XYZ file of C-alpha atoms in Angstrom:
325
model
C 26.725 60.981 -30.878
C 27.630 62.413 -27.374
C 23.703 63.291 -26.896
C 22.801 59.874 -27.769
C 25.386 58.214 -25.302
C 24.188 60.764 -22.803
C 20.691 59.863 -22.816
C 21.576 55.742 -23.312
C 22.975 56.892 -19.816
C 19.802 58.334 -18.699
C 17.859 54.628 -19.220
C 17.336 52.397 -16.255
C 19.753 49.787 -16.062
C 17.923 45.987 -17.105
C 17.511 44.026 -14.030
C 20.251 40.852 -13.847
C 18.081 37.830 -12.377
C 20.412 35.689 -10.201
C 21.032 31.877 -11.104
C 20.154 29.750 -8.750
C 21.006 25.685 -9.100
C 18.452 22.993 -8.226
C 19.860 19.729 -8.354
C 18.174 16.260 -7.346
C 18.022 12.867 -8.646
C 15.067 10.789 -10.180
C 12.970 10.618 -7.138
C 9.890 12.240 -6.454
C 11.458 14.519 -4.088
C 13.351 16.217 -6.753
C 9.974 17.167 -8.114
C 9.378 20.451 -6.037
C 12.474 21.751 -6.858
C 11.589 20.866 -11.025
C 8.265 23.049 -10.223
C 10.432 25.972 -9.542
C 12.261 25.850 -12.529
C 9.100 25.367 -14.362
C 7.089 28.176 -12.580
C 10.030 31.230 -11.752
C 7.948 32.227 -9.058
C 10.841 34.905 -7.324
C 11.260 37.743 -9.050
C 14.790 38.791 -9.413
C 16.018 34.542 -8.926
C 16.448 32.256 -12.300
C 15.931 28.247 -11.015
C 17.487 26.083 -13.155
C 17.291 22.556 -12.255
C 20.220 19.894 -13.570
C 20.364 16.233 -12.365
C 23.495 14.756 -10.415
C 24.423 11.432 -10.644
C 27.145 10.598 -8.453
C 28.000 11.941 -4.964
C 30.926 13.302 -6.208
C 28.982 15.421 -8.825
C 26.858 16.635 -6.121
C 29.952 17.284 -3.872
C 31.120 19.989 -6.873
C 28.377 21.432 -6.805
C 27.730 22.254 -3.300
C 31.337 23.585 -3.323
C 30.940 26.057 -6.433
C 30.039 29.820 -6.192
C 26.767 29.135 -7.539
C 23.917 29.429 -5.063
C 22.652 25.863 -4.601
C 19.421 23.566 -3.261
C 19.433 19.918 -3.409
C 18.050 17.009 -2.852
C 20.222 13.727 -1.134
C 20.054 11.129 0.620
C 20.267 11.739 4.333
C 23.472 9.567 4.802
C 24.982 11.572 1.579
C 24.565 14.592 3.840
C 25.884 13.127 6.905
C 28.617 11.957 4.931
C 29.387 15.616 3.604
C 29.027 17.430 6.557
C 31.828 14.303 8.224
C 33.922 15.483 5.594
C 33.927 11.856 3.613
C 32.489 10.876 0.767
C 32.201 6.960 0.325
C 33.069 5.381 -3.010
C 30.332 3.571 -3.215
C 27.892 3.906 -5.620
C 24.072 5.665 -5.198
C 21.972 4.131 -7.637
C 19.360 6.143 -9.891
C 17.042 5.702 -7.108
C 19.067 8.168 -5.266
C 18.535 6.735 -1.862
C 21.733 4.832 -1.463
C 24.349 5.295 1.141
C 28.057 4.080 0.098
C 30.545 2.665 2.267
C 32.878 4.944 3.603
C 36.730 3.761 4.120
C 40.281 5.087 3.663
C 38.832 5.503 -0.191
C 36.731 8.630 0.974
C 37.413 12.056 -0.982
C 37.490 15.096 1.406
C 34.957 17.272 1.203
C 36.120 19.377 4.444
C 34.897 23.082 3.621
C 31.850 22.665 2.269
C 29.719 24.272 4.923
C 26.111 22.826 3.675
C 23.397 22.993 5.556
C 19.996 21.186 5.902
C 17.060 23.292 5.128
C 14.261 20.544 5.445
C 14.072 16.472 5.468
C 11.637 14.914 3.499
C 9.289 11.761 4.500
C 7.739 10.087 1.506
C 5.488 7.695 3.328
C 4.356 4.835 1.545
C 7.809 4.868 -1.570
C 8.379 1.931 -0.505
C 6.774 -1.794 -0.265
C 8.098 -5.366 0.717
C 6.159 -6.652 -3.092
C 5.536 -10.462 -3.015
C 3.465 -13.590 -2.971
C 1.635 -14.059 0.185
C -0.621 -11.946 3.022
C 0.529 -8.832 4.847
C 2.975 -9.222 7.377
C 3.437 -6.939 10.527
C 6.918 -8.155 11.681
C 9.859 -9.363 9.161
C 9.840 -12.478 11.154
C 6.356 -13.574 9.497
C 8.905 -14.213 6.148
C 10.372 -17.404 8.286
C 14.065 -16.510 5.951
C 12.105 -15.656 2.560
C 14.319 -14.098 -0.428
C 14.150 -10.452 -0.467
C 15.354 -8.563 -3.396
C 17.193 -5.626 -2.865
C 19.072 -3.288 -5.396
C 22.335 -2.888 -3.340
C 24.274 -4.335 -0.151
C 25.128 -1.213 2.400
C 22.409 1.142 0.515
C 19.785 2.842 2.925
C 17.146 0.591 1.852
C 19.260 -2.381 3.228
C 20.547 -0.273 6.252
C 16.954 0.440 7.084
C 15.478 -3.255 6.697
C 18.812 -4.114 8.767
C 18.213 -2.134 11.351
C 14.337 -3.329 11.407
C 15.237 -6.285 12.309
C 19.144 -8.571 11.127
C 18.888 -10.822 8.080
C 18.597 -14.593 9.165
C 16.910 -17.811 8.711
C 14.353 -16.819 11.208
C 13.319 -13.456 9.086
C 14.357 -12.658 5.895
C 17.283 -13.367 3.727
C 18.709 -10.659 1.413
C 19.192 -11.050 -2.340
C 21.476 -8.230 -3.895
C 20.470 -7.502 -7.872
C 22.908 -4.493 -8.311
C 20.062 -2.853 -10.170
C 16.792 -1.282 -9.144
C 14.578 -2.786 -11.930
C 15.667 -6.477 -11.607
C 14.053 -7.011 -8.537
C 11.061 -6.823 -10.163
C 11.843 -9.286 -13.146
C 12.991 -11.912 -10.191
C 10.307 -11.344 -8.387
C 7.789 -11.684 -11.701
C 9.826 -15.044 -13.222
C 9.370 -16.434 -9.346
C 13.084 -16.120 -8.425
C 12.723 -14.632 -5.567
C 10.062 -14.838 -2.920
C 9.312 -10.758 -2.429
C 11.423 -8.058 -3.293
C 11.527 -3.983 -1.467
C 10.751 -2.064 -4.423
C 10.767 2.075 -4.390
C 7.116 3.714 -6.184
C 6.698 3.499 -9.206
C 8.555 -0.048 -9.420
C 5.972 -1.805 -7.093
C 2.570 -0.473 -8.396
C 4.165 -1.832 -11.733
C 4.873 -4.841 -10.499
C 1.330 -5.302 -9.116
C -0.172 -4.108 -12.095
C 2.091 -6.878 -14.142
C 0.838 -9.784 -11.791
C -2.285 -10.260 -10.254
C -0.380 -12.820 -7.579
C 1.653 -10.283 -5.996
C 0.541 -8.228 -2.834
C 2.002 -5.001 -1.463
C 3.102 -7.084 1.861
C 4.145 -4.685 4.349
C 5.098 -0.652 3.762
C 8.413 -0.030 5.011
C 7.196 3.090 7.202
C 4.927 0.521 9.037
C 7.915 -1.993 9.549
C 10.193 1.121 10.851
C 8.011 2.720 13.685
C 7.152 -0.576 15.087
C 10.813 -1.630 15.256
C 12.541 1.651 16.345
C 9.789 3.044 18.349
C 9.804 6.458 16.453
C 6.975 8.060 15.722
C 7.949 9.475 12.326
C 8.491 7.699 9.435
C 12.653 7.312 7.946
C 13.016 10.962 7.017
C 15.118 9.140 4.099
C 16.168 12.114 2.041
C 17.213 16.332 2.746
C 17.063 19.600 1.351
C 20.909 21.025 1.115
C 21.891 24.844 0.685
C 25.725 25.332 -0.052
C 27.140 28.660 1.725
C 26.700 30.422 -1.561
C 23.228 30.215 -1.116
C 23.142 31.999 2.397
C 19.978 32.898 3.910
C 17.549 33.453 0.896
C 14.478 33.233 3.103
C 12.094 33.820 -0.095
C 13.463 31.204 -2.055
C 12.855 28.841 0.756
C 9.348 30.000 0.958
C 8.866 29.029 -2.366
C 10.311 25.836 -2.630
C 7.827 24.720 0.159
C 5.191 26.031 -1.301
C 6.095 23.813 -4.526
C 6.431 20.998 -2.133
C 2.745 21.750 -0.126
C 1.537 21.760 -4.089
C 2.685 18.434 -4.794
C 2.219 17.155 -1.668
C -1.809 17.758 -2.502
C -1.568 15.681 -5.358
C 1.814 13.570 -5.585
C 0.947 12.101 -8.790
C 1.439 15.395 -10.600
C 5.507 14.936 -9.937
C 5.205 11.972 -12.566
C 5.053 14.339 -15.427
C 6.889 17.059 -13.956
C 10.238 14.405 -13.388
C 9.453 12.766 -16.784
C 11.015 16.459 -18.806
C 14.456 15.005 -16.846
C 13.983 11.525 -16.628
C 12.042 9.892 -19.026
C 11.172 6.680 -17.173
C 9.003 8.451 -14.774
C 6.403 9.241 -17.576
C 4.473 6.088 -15.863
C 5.214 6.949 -12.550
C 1.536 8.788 -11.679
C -0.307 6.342 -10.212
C 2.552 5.577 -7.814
C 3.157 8.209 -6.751
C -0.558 9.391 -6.228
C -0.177 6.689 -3.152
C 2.617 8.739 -1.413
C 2.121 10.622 1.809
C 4.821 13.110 1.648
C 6.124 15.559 4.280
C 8.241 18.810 4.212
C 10.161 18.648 7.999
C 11.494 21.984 7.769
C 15.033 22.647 9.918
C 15.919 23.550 12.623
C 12.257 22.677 13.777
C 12.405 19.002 12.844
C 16.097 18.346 13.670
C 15.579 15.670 16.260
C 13.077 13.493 14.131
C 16.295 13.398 11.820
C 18.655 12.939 14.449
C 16.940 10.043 15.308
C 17.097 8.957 12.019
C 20.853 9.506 12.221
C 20.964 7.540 15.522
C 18.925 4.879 13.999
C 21.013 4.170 11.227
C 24.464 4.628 13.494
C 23.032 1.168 14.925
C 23.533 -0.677 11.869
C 26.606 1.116 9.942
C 28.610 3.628 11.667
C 30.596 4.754 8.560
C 27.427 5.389 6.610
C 26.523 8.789 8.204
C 30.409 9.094 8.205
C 31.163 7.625 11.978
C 29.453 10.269 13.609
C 26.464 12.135 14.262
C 26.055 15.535 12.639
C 26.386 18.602 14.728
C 23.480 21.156 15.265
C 25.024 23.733 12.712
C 24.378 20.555 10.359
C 20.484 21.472 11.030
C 19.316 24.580 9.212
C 17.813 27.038 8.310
């Protein structure tokens, strides 16, 4: 018996591979960081990808031991790094920014960091009945459906140009799919509708156009050259500086980036209702704007946004330890 424990001794030890959390919502975004937990490409480094839902969820997690990379909205991140989290709601689009007030939960501690910004050029359409339009003006105070007042959709259209009956008039849903039945029963004269809604919407009704891409709309009003970096890339301090997980996740993202269609299927094992999402997606021109590189194309996003609603990058503008790597 002591022989045998003796030699047992002897073996090499099994290697431990180290958990690392992925966490995003149902956006095409998320879909890099589903690749990794698909593909395992570090040795020694276990991905597993799990959805959040709420900011606070996401908060928890950023604050746990567990090494973390995420996907948010940029004002979420703001937000966290101001030490407030609105209670507001972000929808399942994950691209919504809640107000922030004496309601806010502190998240002072959390240390994240922004490892890249992502563009997703051409996510999102003004859908509707009628020709393009190069200014918001051209609507002369059409409906526009939008999923929720004080969300960065609205912030952005907001801060392309104020809501009036001279350019467009908002119409709040509170859902992201029933723009798209108002705008096919005629109840509304376009809507802003996130890929996949508004090649769907096309596809339903030969009478709508894709009117005006929101990138388009942005540069022209702000005068910035990139398109809204509209989500980031977080690392919580218990991730550190893991250089080669970094190069893999943009590797994943350079993949998908070469054909974005491929993140329907890859999205659909977590969210089902992106099974029909390929064709899209295959439209999008996305962008991986890695940090501290990129910081002032999202500082100017920051800036941008201040314009409109202080309190939904949390009343101030990040500092540069906010900016990665």
């Amino acid at each position: 018996m002591r022989l045998l424990s003796f030699l047992l001794a002897l073996l090499p030890l099994p290697a431990w591979a180290e958990d690392i959390l992925l966490s995003g919502p149902p956006i095409w975004e998320s879909a890099p960081l589903i690749a990794l937990a698909e593909t395992q490409p570090v040795e020694g480094v276990t991905f597993i990808f799990r959805p959040w839902a709420s900011p606070e969820e996401l908060r928890k997690m950023l604050m746990a031991k567990v090494p973390l990379i995420a996907v948010a909205p940029s004002p979420t991140a703001a937000v966290f790094d101001a030490g407030r989290i609105g209670a507001g709601r972000i929808g399942a689009d994950g691209i919504g920014a809640g107000r922030i007030g004496a309601d806010g939960i502190g998240a002072d501690g959390i240390g994240l960091r922004v490892v890249s910004a992502t563009v997703t050029e051409g996510s999102l359409s003004i859908v509707g009945r009628g020709g393009p339009v190069a200014d918001l003006a051209e609507l002369r105070g059409a409906s526009l459906a939008l999923p929720f007042k004080g969300h960065l959709p609205d912030l952005m259209m907001r801060r392309i140009a104020p809501p009036g009956a001279e350019s467009w008039q908002p119409y709040y849903t509170g859902s992201l799919n029933a723009g798209v039945q108002l705008l096919l029963a005629g109840q509304v004269d376009n809507a802003l509708l996130t890929e996949p809604l508004a090649t769907l919407a096309l596809a339903q009704d030969p009478g709508l156009s894709r009117r005006a891409g929101l990138c388009g709309l942005w540069r022209e009003a702000t005068a910035l050259a990139s398109c809204p970096p509209a989500g980031v890339v977080l690392v919580n301090p218990a991730f550190g500086n893991r250089r080669e997980v970094l190069s893999a996740y943009r590797a994943a993202f350079a993949t998908l980036a070469a054909d974005p269609g491929a993140a329907a299927p890859l999205l659909a094992r977590h969210f089902p209702e992106m099974e029909r999402a390929r064709e899209g997606f295959a439209r999008i021109n996305a962008l991986d704007l890695a940090m501290p590189e990129n910081a002032a194309l999202l500082a100017d996003f920051y800036a941008a946004i201040m314009e409109v609603e202080p309190d939904a990058i949390g009343g101030r503008l990040p500092g540069p330890d906010f900016y990665g790597p």
